[in-house]
Amino acid sequence: MRKVSLPDLPEVSRNIMTIALNWLGRTPLTRRRALWGLALVAPNVLGLLFFFGIPVLNAFITSFQEWNAIKPPVPIGFANFERLANDSAFWQALTNTLKLLIFAVPVGVASALFVALLLNQQLRGRGIFRTIYFLPVVTSTVAAAMVWTWIFQPRYGLAGNLLSPLGLRDLNWLTRPDLVLIPIGIVMVWQRIGFDMVLFLAGLQNIPRQLYEAAIIDGANRWQRFRFVTLPMLSPTTFFIVLLSVINAFQVFDQVYVMTARTTRGGVGGSAVTLTYFMYDRGFLKSEFGYASAIAMVLFLIILGMTILQLRLQRRWVYYESEGGV
Amino acid sequence: MRHAKRCSWLLVVLLFALVVSVAYAQDVPVIGAQNCAEPGNLTMWVWDENWARVIGSAIDVWSEKYCPGATVDLQVQPWQQYWDLLKTNVAGGNMPDVFNVSQDRFFFYASNDALLDLQTYFDEAGVDTSVWGSGMIDPYRWGDNGDLYAAPVNWDTIVIFYNKDIFDAAGISYPSEKWDWYGFAAAAAALTNAEQDIYGAAVYSEYQSGYPNWIASTGIPPIVGPGRTQCTLTETSSLDALNFLKDLYDNGYMPSVSIMGGASADDAFNFWLAGKLAMVSAGSWKLPTALEEATFNWDVVRLPRNPETGRTRSIVHSVGYVASANTPNPDLAANLIVYLSSDEGQRFFAEAGGVAPANPAVQQIWVDSFGDTEVNIQAFIDATEDSQGVTVFDEIWDKINTELVVNVFDLGVSVEQAAQDACDFINTQLSAVR
């Protein structure tokens, strides 16, 4: 078999790429296997192509047009992108998104890991707890965000009651421009913990027991075992979760939409507007679909850039057992 | 022979007398229904389940009596998605043939030539459009001739709903038709009971039910002036009205937006239903809810008069029926709209109760539909007399309008500052529209 060198991609995509590249090779066996593989992924790929690829292509074309959805589109070159660079509302949305990301990704990943470690113990009723932590994932974001809206209502809300010993009962969480991102970030984290927890649990269960046994024989204490066995062995999972969380944070929309719907949509002075909300606002509220598509393209480039950056950085901290230790 | 001739004359005279008496016995309708020229298929969108039921029954009669063979695919698209879906369907070239619009969103579709000019159809069908109050239809006029592009379905006016029990507990007499702002402020102060967590009033909510009514009673159009050229929020009388409300809020007689959980009229009304508010301003569409859900004694009264102008003015809004400019069956669409606005078509709304029909011929049926109630329903009808149509005409401004409410009645921003911020935005938008 021809040996192909590849960048350090996660396991799944690496396998797919290996298959694809070998398909170009001459061996009939690999070719047949490749065909099988392709046939098996075809339904998904075709679905993606039709229901995702074509709209994406359309959005790409629209981003170079001025279009209000009723009158025929007018091509305007890069004008949408130039306008975007000078639009303070765009920079505000980007800043808000980054703030949410800086909060939600570390806090979310750390909490998920913590919960996963807890629920990886031999614990009575472990299944029930795992279900409870996973529930937010399968709850409709809209319904959940509405409940959270009540929680953050001053005076009558749960948050206010819990914080009242600190004298913080009457905080207008959802209208104050300086506070509004906090509840939104909390809901983001709360909703993601369950999903990340399941991934972490799978990762934890893949760590060979003998590593811990060896560590114990070497005299490692609990913390050292966590630090020098669990964390490195878990790093591919952690990497995957961080990657997904970052993408997720860039796409936050529902929470903003629902939690500010009853007061000022997008927060007072745009204080809660995220990039996707900004896109929705320009597209559906202001009927500037060309401009909204340009925002979508920029968002795509940002996420792509972040992902490539992370793929590069992973070499420094992600440890794949199959490749041999460092 | 001669005898036979006389007989036939007699017959003619008798027949004529019969026709005339029948015509007089049956009142001439205010708006009459017409037979359609040719049946076909139409799609129609509404956003309200109840309306869909009422309109559905009306359409059944229409397609049986006036247009045999015609079919209408009536779809309910819930309000939360209605405008987004409409826009995506417009973009995809799939606009419904007939649909409901509100006065504030009419502008977008009209200014993009997406709507059918109904004026000629009204003229042909002999519809006297002056039977509809000007506040109901003026926002639906478009083009140089001021042609009418919509037929109004209903009207809503705003009054004060008050909790009689809270009045009794505070030992205050119920408000009367003639009360003014001072009387209102005094009542709000006396009714507030901080210990029991009861507020005197909440009347500042966003758009139709809230603060614009108070501005309107000073005599100027709220938010946007006539001709859609100038923001009016920074004018002295607007500022006075807003400051009057802000004082009530600052004194603790009105709860903040956050305490009620939102800036919308629904949030204020639900707070009132929960027994935490003595007075709330709300529209006629809230009557059925109040009759069903209020667990205390209550009544309604017209908005208090402005002490300087002596006027009480309600913001009126009418939902409209419009047709798509690209419908393949414009004649049929217009015929259906005329039927739905006719005495016969509007009767379904009047009898269903809840929604006040735009056609004055069936007004009384609407009042009677509430049955034996002590509630002063006449107040809603009286409020149509000196009323103000909706002046905000785009959902972006809707957001600015909410932002003004949140700024003033939640974040403690001064009226002057909040009004200036709102006007800066609105004036920029207005010049962009021009």
CSV table of N, CA and C in Angstrom, one decimal, chain B residues 18-155:
chain,number,residue,atom,x,y,z
B,18,LEU,N,-93.8,43.8,-5.5
B,18,LEU,CA,-93.2,42.8,-4.8
B,18,LEU,C,-91.7,43.0,-4.7
B,19,VAL,N,-91.1,43.3,-5.9
B,19,VAL,CA,-89.6,43.5,-5.9
B,19,VAL,C,-89.2,44.7,-5.0
B,20,VAL,N,-90.0,45.8,-5.2
B,20,VAL,CA,-89.7,47.0,-4.4
B,20,VAL,C,-89.8,46.7,-2.9
B,21,SER,N,-90.9,46.0,-2.5
B,21,SER,CA,-91.1,45.7,-1.1
B,21,SER,C,-90.0,44.8,-0.5
B,22,VAL,N,-89.6,43.8,-1.3
B,22,VAL,CA,-88.5,43.0,-0.9
B,22,VAL,C,-87.2,43.8,-0.7
B,23,ALA,N,-86.9,44.7,-1.7
B,23,ALA,CA,-85.7,45.5,-1.6
B,23,ALA,C,-85.7,46.3,-0.4
B,24,TYR,N,-86.9,46.9,0.0
B,24,TYR,CA,-86.9,47.8,1.1
B,24,TYR,C,-86.9,47.0,2.5
B,25,ALA,N,-87.6,45.8,2.4
B,25,ALA,CA,-87.6,45.0,3.6
B,25,ALA,C,-86.2,44.6,4.0
B,26,GLN,N,-85.4,44.2,3.0
B,26,GLN,CA,-84.0,43.9,3.3
B,26,GLN,C,-83.2,45.2,3.2
B,27,ASP,N,-82.5,45.6,4.3
B,27,ASP,CA,-81.7,46.8,4.2
B,27,ASP,C,-80.7,46.7,3.1
B,28,VAL,N,-80.5,47.8,2.5
B,28,VAL,CA,-79.4,47.8,1.5
B,28,VAL,C,-78.1,47.6,2.3
B,29,PRO,N,-77.3,46.6,1.9
B,29,PRO,CA,-76.0,46.4,2.6
B,29,PRO,C,-75.1,47.6,2.6
B,30,VAL,N,-74.3,47.8,3.6
B,30,VAL,CA,-73.3,48.8,3.6
B,30,VAL,C,-72.2,48.4,2.6
B,31,ILE,N,-71.8,47.2,2.6
B,31,ILE,CA,-70.9,46.7,1.6
B,31,ILE,C,-71.5,45.3,1.1
B,32,GLY,N,-71.8,45.3,-0.2
B,32,GLY,CA,-72.5,44.1,-0.7
B,32,GLY,C,-71.5,43.1,-1.3
B,33,ALA,N,-71.8,41.8,-1.3
B,33,ALA,CA,-71.0,40.8,-1.9
B,33,ALA,C,-71.3,40.7,-3.4
B,34,GLN,N,-70.4,40.2,-4.2
B,34,GLN,CA,-70.5,40.1,-5.6
B,34,GLN,C,-70.3,38.7,-6.1
B,35,ASN,N,-70.9,38.3,-7.2
B,35,ASN,CA,-70.5,37.1,-7.8
B,35,ASN,C,-69.1,37.2,-8.5
B,36,CYS,N,-68.4,36.1,-8.4
B,36,CYS,CA,-67.1,36.2,-9.0
B,36,CYS,C,-67.2,36.0,-10.5
B,37,ALA,N,-66.3,36.5,-11.3
B,37,ALA,CA,-66.3,36.3,-12.8
B,37,ALA,C,-66.0,34.9,-13.2
B,38,GLU,N,-65.0,34.3,-12.5
B,38,GLU,CA,-64.5,33.0,-12.9
B,38,GLU,C,-63.9,32.4,-11.7
B,39,PRO,N,-64.3,31.1,-11.4
B,39,PRO,CA,-63.7,30.5,-10.2
B,39,PRO,C,-62.2,30.1,-10.5
B,40,GLY,N,-61.5,29.9,-9.4
B,40,GLY,CA,-60.1,29.5,-9.6
B,40,GLY,C,-59.6,29.1,-8.2
B,41,ASN,N,-58.3,29.0,-8.1
B,41,ASN,CA,-57.7,28.6,-6.8
B,41,ASN,C,-56.9,29.7,-6.2
B,42,LEU,N,-57.0,29.9,-4.9
B,42,LEU,CA,-56.2,30.9,-4.2
B,42,LEU,C,-55.6,30.3,-3.0
B,43,THR,N,-54.4,30.9,-2.6
B,43,THR,CA,-53.9,30.6,-1.3
B,43,THR,C,-54.0,31.8,-0.4
B,44,MET,N,-54.2,31.6,0.8
B,44,MET,CA,-54.4,32.7,1.7
B,44,MET,C,-53.7,32.4,3.0
B,45,TRP,N,-53.1,33.5,3.6
B,45,TRP,CA,-52.4,33.3,4.9
B,45,TRP,C,-53.0,34.2,5.9
B,46,VAL,N,-53.2,33.7,7.1
B,46,VAL,CA,-53.5,34.5,8.3
B,46,VAL,C,-52.6,34.0,9.4
B,47,TRP,N,-52.5,34.8,10.5
B,47,TRP,CA,-51.6,34.4,11.6
B,47,TRP,C,-52.3,34.0,12.8
B,48,ASP,N,-53.6,34.0,12.8
B,48,ASP,CA,-54.4,33.7,14.0
B,48,ASP,C,-55.3,32.5,13.8
B,49,GLU,N,-55.2,31.5,14.7
B,49,GLU,CA,-56.0,30.3,14.6
B,49,GLU,C,-57.5,30.6,14.6
B,50,ASN,N,-57.9,31.5,15.5
B,50,ASN,CA,-59.3,31.8,15.6
B,50,ASN,C,-59.8,32.5,14.4
B,51,TRP,N,-59.0,33.4,13.9
B,51,TRP,CA,-59.4,34.1,12.6
B,51,TRP,C,-59.5,33.1,11.5
B,52,ALA,N,-58.6,32.2,11.5
B,52,ALA,CA,-58.6,31.2,10.4
B,52,ALA,C,-60.0,30.5,10.4
B,53,ARG,N,-60.4,30.2,11.6
B,53,ARG,CA,-61.7,29.4,11.7
B,53,ARG,C,-62.8,30.3,11.2
B,54,VAL,N,-62.9,31.6,11.6
B,54,VAL,CA,-63.9,32.5,11.2
B,54,VAL,C,-63.9,32.7,9.7
B,55,ILE,N,-62.7,33.0,9.2
B,55,ILE,CA,-62.5,33.3,7.8
B,55,ILE,C,-62.8,32.1,7.0
B,56,GLY,N,-62.4,30.9,7.5
B,56,GLY,CA,-62.7,29.6,6.9
B,56,GLY,C,-64.2,29.5,6.7
B,57,SER,N,-65.1,29.7,7.7
B,57,SER,CA,-66.5,29.6,7.5
B,57,SER,C,-67.0,30.6,6.5
B,58,ALA,N,-66.5,31.8,6.5
B,58,ALA,CA,-66.9,32.8,5.5
B,58,ALA,C,-66.6,32.4,4.1
B,59,ILE,N,-65.4,31.8,4.0
B,59,ILE,CA,-64.9,31.4,2.6
B,59,ILE,C,-65.8,30.2,2.1
B,60,ASP,N,-66.2,29.4,3.0
B,60,ASP,CA,-67.1,28.3,2.6
B,60,ASP,C,-68.4,28.8,2.0
B,61,VAL,N,-69.0,29.8,2.6
B,61,VAL,CA,-70.2,30.4,2.1
B,61,VAL,C,-69.9,31.1,0.8
B,62,TRP,N,-68.8,31.8,0.7
B,62,TRP,CA,-68.4,32.5,-0.5
B,62,TRP,C,-68.3,31.5,-1.7
B,63,SER,N,-67.6,30.4,-1.5
B,63,SER,CA,-67.3,29.5,-2.6
B,63,SER,C,-68.6,28.8,-2.9
B,64,GLU,N,-69.6,28.8,-2.0
B,64,GLU,CA,-70.8,28.1,-2.3
B,64,GLU,C,-71.8,29.0,-3.1
B,65,LYS,N,-71.9,30.2,-2.5
B,65,LYS,CA,-73.0,31.1,-3.0
B,65,LYS,C,-72.5,32.0,-4.2
B,66,TYR,N,-71.3,32.5,-4.0
B,66,TYR,CA,-70.8,33.6,-5.0
B,66,TYR,C,-69.8,33.1,-6.0
B,67,CYS,N,-69.2,32.0,-5.7
B,67,CYS,CA,-68.1,31.6,-6.6
B,67,CYS,C,-68.0,30.0,-6.6
B,68,PRO,N,-69.1,29.3,-7.1
B,68,PRO,CA,-69.0,27.9,-7.1
B,68,PRO,C,-67.8,27.4,-7.9
B,69,GLY,N,-67.1,26.4,-7.3
B,69,GLY,CA,-65.9,25.9,-8.0
B,69,GLY,C,-64.6,26.5,-7.5
B,70,ALA,N,-64.7,27.6,-6.8
B,70,ALA,CA,-63.4,28.3,-6.4
B,70,ALA,C,-62.9,27.5,-5.1
B,71,THR,N,-61.6,27.4,-5.0
B,71,THR,CA,-61.1,26.8,-3.8
B,71,THR,C,-60.0,27.8,-3.2
B,72,VAL,N,-60.0,27.8,-1.9
B,72,VAL,CA,-59.0,28.6,-1.2
B,72,VAL,C,-58.2,27.7,-0.2
B,73,ASP,N,-56.9,27.7,-0.4
B,73,ASP,CA,-56.1,27.0,0.6
B,73,ASP,C,-55.7,28.0,1.7
B,74,LEU,N,-56.4,27.9,2.8
B,74,LEU,CA,-56.2,28.8,3.9
B,74,LEU,C,-55.2,28.3,4.9
B,75,GLN,N,-54.1,29.0,5.1
B,75,GLN,CA,-53.0,28.5,5.9
B,75,GLN,C,-52.8,29.5,7.1
B,76,VAL,N,-52.6,28.9,8.3
B,76,VAL,CA,-52.3,29.6,9.5
B,76,VAL,C,-50.7,29.6,9.6
B,77,GLN,N,-50.1,30.7,9.6
B,77,GLN,CA,-48.7,30.8,9.9
B,77,GLN,C,-48.6,31.6,11.2
B,78,PRO,N,-48.2,31.0,12.3
B,78,PRO,CA,-48.2,31.7,13.6
B,78,PRO,C,-47.4,33.0,13.5
B,79,TRP,N,-47.9,33.9,14.3
B,79,TRP,CA,-47.4,35.3,14.3
B,79,TRP,C,-45.9,35.4,14.5
B,80,GLN,N,-45.4,34.5,15.3
B,80,GLN,CA,-43.9,34.5,15.6
B,80,GLN,C,-43.1,34.3,14.4
B,81,GLN,N,-43.6,33.6,13.4
B,81,GLN,CA,-42.9,33.3,12.2
B,81,GLN,C,-43.5,34.0,11.0
B,82,TYR,N,-44.6,34.6,11.1
B,82,TYR,CA,-45.4,35.0,10.0
B,82,TYR,C,-44.6,35.9,9.0
B,83,TRP,N,-43.9,36.9,9.6
B,83,TRP,CA,-43.3,37.9,8.7
B,83,TRP,C,-42.0,37.3,8.1
B,84,ASP,N,-41.3,36.5,8.9
B,84,ASP,CA,-40.1,35.9,8.4
B,84,ASP,C,-40.5,34.9,7.2
B,85,LEU,N,-41.5,34.1,7.4
B,85,LEU,CA,-42.0,33.2,6.4
B,85,LEU,C,-42.5,33.9,5.2
B,86,LEU,N,-43.2,35.0,5.4
B,86,LEU,CA,-43.7,35.8,4.3
B,86,LEU,C,-42.6,36.3,3.4
B,87,LYS,N,-41.5,36.8,4.1
B,87,LYS,CA,-40.4,37.3,3.4
B,87,LYS,C,-39.7,36.2,2.6
B,88,THR,N,-39.5,35.1,3.2
B,88,THR,CA,-38.8,34.0,2.5
B,88,THR,C,-39.7,33.5,1.3
B,89,ASN,N,-41.0,33.5,1.5
B,89,ASN,CA,-41.8,33.1,0.4
B,89,ASN,C,-41.8,34.1,-0.7
B,90,VAL,N,-41.8,35.4,-0.3
B,90,VAL,CA,-41.7,36.5,-1.3
B,90,VAL,C,-40.4,36.3,-2.1
B,91,ALA,N,-39.3,36.0,-1.4
B,91,ALA,CA,-38.0,35.8,-2.0
B,91,ALA,C,-38.0,34.7,-3.0
B,92,GLY,N,-38.7,33.6,-2.6
B,92,GLY,CA,-38.8,32.4,-3.4
B,92,GLY,C,-39.9,32.5,-4.5
B,93,GLY,N,-40.5,33.7,-4.6
B,93,GLY,CA,-41.6,33.8,-5.6
B,93,GLY,C,-42.8,33.0,-5.3
B,94,ASN,N,-43.1,32.8,-4.0
B,94,ASN,CA,-44.2,32.0,-3.6
B,94,ASN,C,-45.2,32.7,-2.7
B,95,MET,N,-45.4,34.0,-3.1
B,95,MET,CA,-46.3,34.8,-2.2
B,95,MET,C,-47.7,34.2,-2.2
B,96,PRO,N,-48.4,34.2,-1.0
B,96,PRO,CA,-49.8,33.8,-1.0
B,96,PRO,C,-50.6,34.8,-1.8
B,97,ASP,N,-51.7,34.4,-2.4
B,97,ASP,CA,-52.5,35.3,-3.3
B,97,ASP,C,-53.2,36.4,-2.4
B,98,VAL,N,-53.7,36.0,-1.2
B,98,VAL,CA,-54.4,36.9,-0.3
B,98,VAL,C,-53.8,36.7,1.0
B,99,PHE,N,-53.5,37.7,1.8
B,99,PHE,CA,-52.9,37.5,3.1
B,99,PHE,C,-53.2,38.7,4.0
B,100,ASN,N,-53.0,38.5,5.3
B,100,ASN,CA,-53.2,39.6,6.3
B,100,ASN,C,-52.0,40.4,6.5
B,101,VAL,N,-52.1,41.7,6.6
B,101,VAL,CA,-51.0,42.5,7.0
B,101,VAL,C,-51.4,43.4,8.1
B,102,SER,N,-50.4,44.0,8.8
B,102,SER,CA,-50.7,45.0,9.8
B,102,SER,C,-50.2,46.3,9.3
B,103,GLN,N,-50.8,47.4,9.8
B,103,GLN,CA,-50.5,48.7,9.3
B,103,GLN,C,-49.0,49.1,9.3
B,104,ASP,N,-48.3,48.6,10.3
B,104,ASP,CA,-46.9,48.9,10.4
B,104,ASP,C,-46.0,48.2,9.4
B,105,ARG,N,-46.5,47.0,8.9
B,105,ARG,CA,-45.7,46.3,8.0
B,105,ARG,C,-46.1,46.5,6.5
B,106,PHE,N,-47.2,47.1,6.3
B,106,PHE,CA,-47.7,47.3,5.0
B,106,PHE,C,-46.7,48.1,4.1
B,107,PHE,N,-46.1,49.0,4.7
B,107,PHE,CA,-45.2,49.9,4.0
B,107,PHE,C,-44.1,49.1,3.2
B,108,PHE,N,-43.5,48.1,3.8
B,108,PHE,CA,-42.4,47.4,3.1
B,108,PHE,C,-42.9,46.7,1.8
B,109,TYR,N,-44.1,46.1,1.9
B,109,TYR,CA,-44.6,45.4,0.7
B,109,TYR,C,-45.1,46.3,-0.3
B,110,ALA,N,-45.8,47.4,0.1
B,110,ALA,CA,-46.3,48.4,-0.8
B,110,ALA,C,-45.1,49.1,-1.5
B,111,SER,N,-44.1,49.5,-0.8
B,111,SER,CA,-43.0,50.3,-1.4
B,111,SER,C,-42.2,49.4,-2.3
B,112,ASN,N,-42.3,48.1,-2.3
B,112,ASN,CA,-41.6,47.2,-3.2
B,112,ASN,C,-42.6,46.7,-4.3
B,113,ASP,N,-43.7,47.3,-4.5
B,113,ASP,CA,-44.6,47.0,-5.5
B,113,ASP,C,-45.1,45.5,-5.4
B,114,ALA,N,-45.2,45.0,-4.2
B,114,ALA,CA,-45.6,43.6,-4.1
B,114,ALA,C,-47.1,43.4,-3.9
B,115,LEU,N,-47.8,44.5,-3.8
B,115,LEU,CA,-49.2,44.4,-3.5
B,115,LEU,C,-50.1,44.9,-4.7
B,116,LEU,N,-51.3,44.3,-4.7
B,116,LEU,CA,-52.3,44.6,-5.8
B,116,LEU,C,-53.1,45.9,-5.3
B,117,ASP,N,-53.2,46.8,-6.2
B,117,ASP,CA,-54.0,48.0,-6.0
B,117,ASP,C,-55.5,47.6,-6.0
B,118,LEU,N,-56.1,47.7,-4.9
B,118,LEU,CA,-57.5,47.3,-4.8
B,118,LEU,C,-58.5,48.3,-5.2
B,119,GLN,N,-58.0,49.6,-5.3
B,119,GLN,CA,-59.0,50.7,-5.5
B,119,GLN,C,-59.9,50.5,-6.7
B,120,THR,N,-59.4,50.1,-7.8
B,120,THR,CA,-60.3,49.9,-9.0
B,120,THR,C,-61.3,48.8,-8.7
B,121,TYR,N,-60.9,47.8,-8.0
B,121,TYR,CA,-61.9,46.7,-7.7
B,121,TYR,C,-63.0,47.2,-6.7
B,122,PHE,N,-62.6,48.0,-5.7
B,122,PHE,CA,-63.6,48.6,-4.8
B,122,PHE,C,-64.5,49.5,-5.6
B,123,ASP,N,-64.0,50.3,-6.6
B,123,ASP,CA,-64.8,51.2,-7.4
B,123,ASP,C,-65.8,50.4,-8.2
B,124,GLU,N,-65.3,49.3,-8.9
B,124,GLU,CA,-66.1,48.5,-9.7
B,124,GLU,C,-67.2,47.8,-8.9
B,125,ALA,N,-66.9,47.4,-7.7
B,125,ALA,CA,-67.9,46.7,-6.9
B,125,ALA,C,-68.8,47.6,-6.1
B,126,GLY,N,-68.6,48.9,-6.3
B,126,GLY,CA,-69.4,49.9,-5.7
B,126,GLY,C,-69.2,50.0,-4.2
B,127,VAL,N,-68.0,49.7,-3.7
B,127,VAL,CA,-67.7,49.7,-2.3
B,127,VAL,C,-67.5,51.2,-1.9
B,128,ASP,N,-68.3,51.7,-0.9
B,128,ASP,CA,-68.0,53.0,-0.4
B,128,ASP,C,-67.0,53.0,0.7
B,129,THR,N,-65.7,53.3,0.4
B,129,THR,CA,-64.7,53.1,1.3
B,129,THR,C,-64.7,54.1,2.5
B,130,SER,N,-65.6,55.1,2.4
B,130,SER,CA,-65.7,56.1,3.5
B,130,SER,C,-66.4,55.5,4.7
B,131,VAL,N,-67.0,54.3,4.5
B,131,VAL,CA,-67.7,53.7,5.7
B,131,VAL,C,-66.6,53.3,6.7
B,132,TRP,N,-65.4,53.1,6.3
B,132,TRP,CA,-64.3,52.7,7.2
B,132,TRP,C,-63.7,54.0,7.7
B,133,GLY,N,-63.5,54.0,9.0
B,133,GLY,CA,-62.9,55.2,9.7
B,133,GLY,C,-61.5,55.5,9.0
B,134,SER,N,-61.1,56.7,9.0
B,134,SER,CA,-59.9,57.1,8.3
B,134,SER,C,-58.6,56.5,9.0
B,135,GLY,N,-58.7,56.3,10.3
B,135,GLY,CA,-57.6,55.7,11.0
B,135,GLY,C,-57.4,54.3,10.6
B,136,MET,N,-58.5,53.7,10.2
B,136,MET,CA,-58.4,52.3,9.8
B,136,MET,C,-57.7,52.1,8.4
B,137,ILE,N,-58.0,53.0,7.5
B,137,ILE,CA,-57.6,52.8,6.1
B,137,ILE,C,-56.5,53.7,5.6
B,138,ASP,N,-56.3,54.9,6.3
B,138,ASP,CA,-55.3,55.8,5.8
B,138,ASP,C,-53.9,55.1,5.7
B,139,PRO,N,-53.5,54.4,6.7
B,139,PRO,CA,-52.2,53.8,6.6
B,139,PRO,C,-52.1,52.7,5.5
B,140,TYR,N,-53.2,52.4,4.9
B,140,TYR,CA,-53.2,51.4,3.8
B,140,TYR,C,-53.3,52.1,2.4
B,141,ARG,N,-53.1,53.4,2.4
B,141,ARG,CA,-53.1,54.1,1.1
B,141,ARG,C,-51.7,54.1,0.6
B,142,TRP,N,-51.6,54.1,-0.7
B,142,TRP,CA,-50.3,54.1,-1.4
B,142,TRP,C,-50.4,54.7,-2.7
B,143,GLY,N,-49.2,55.3,-3.2
B,143,GLY,CA,-49.2,55.8,-4.5
B,143,GLY,C,-49.6,57.3,-4.6
B,144,ASP,N,-49.5,57.9,-5.7
B,144,ASP,CA,-49.7,59.3,-5.8
B,144,ASP,C,-51.2,59.7,-5.6
B,145,ASN,N,-52.1,58.7,-6.0
B,145,ASN,CA,-53.5,59.0,-5.9
B,145,ASN,C,-54.1,58.6,-4.6
B,146,GLY,N,-53.3,58.1,-3.7
B,146,GLY,CA,-53.8,57.6,-2.4
B,146,GLY,C,-54.7,56.4,-2.6
B,147,ASP,N,-54.4,55.5,-3.5
B,147,ASP,CA,-55.3,54.4,-3.7
B,147,ASP,C,-55.2,53.5,-2.5
B,148,LEU,N,-56.3,52.8,-2.3
B,148,LEU,CA,-56.4,51.9,-1.2
B,148,LEU,C,-56.0,50.5,-1.6
B,149,TYR,N,-55.0,49.9,-0.8
B,149,TYR,CA,-54.4,48.6,-1.2
B,149,TYR,C,-54.9,47.5,-0.3
B,150,ALA,N,-55.7,47.9,0.7
B,150,ALA,CA,-56.1,46.8,1.6
B,150,ALA,C,-57.6,47.1,2.1
B,151,ALA,N,-58.2,46.0,2.5
B,151,ALA,CA,-59.5,46.2,3.1
B,151,ALA,C,-59.4,45.9,4.6
B,152,PRO,N,-59.9,46.7,5.4
B,152,PRO,CA,-59.7,46.5,6.9
B,152,PRO,C,-60.6,45.3,7.4
B,153,VAL,N,-60.0,44.5,8.2
B,153,VAL,CA,-60.7,43.4,8.8
B,153,VAL,C,-61.5,43.8,10.0
B,154,ASN,N,-60.8,44.6,10.8
B,154,ASN,CA,-61.3,44.9,12.2
B,154,ASN,C,-60.8,46.2,12.7
B,155,TRP,N,-61.1,46.6,13.8
B,155,TRP,CA,-60.4,47.7,14.5
B,155,TRP,C,-60.2,47.4,15.9
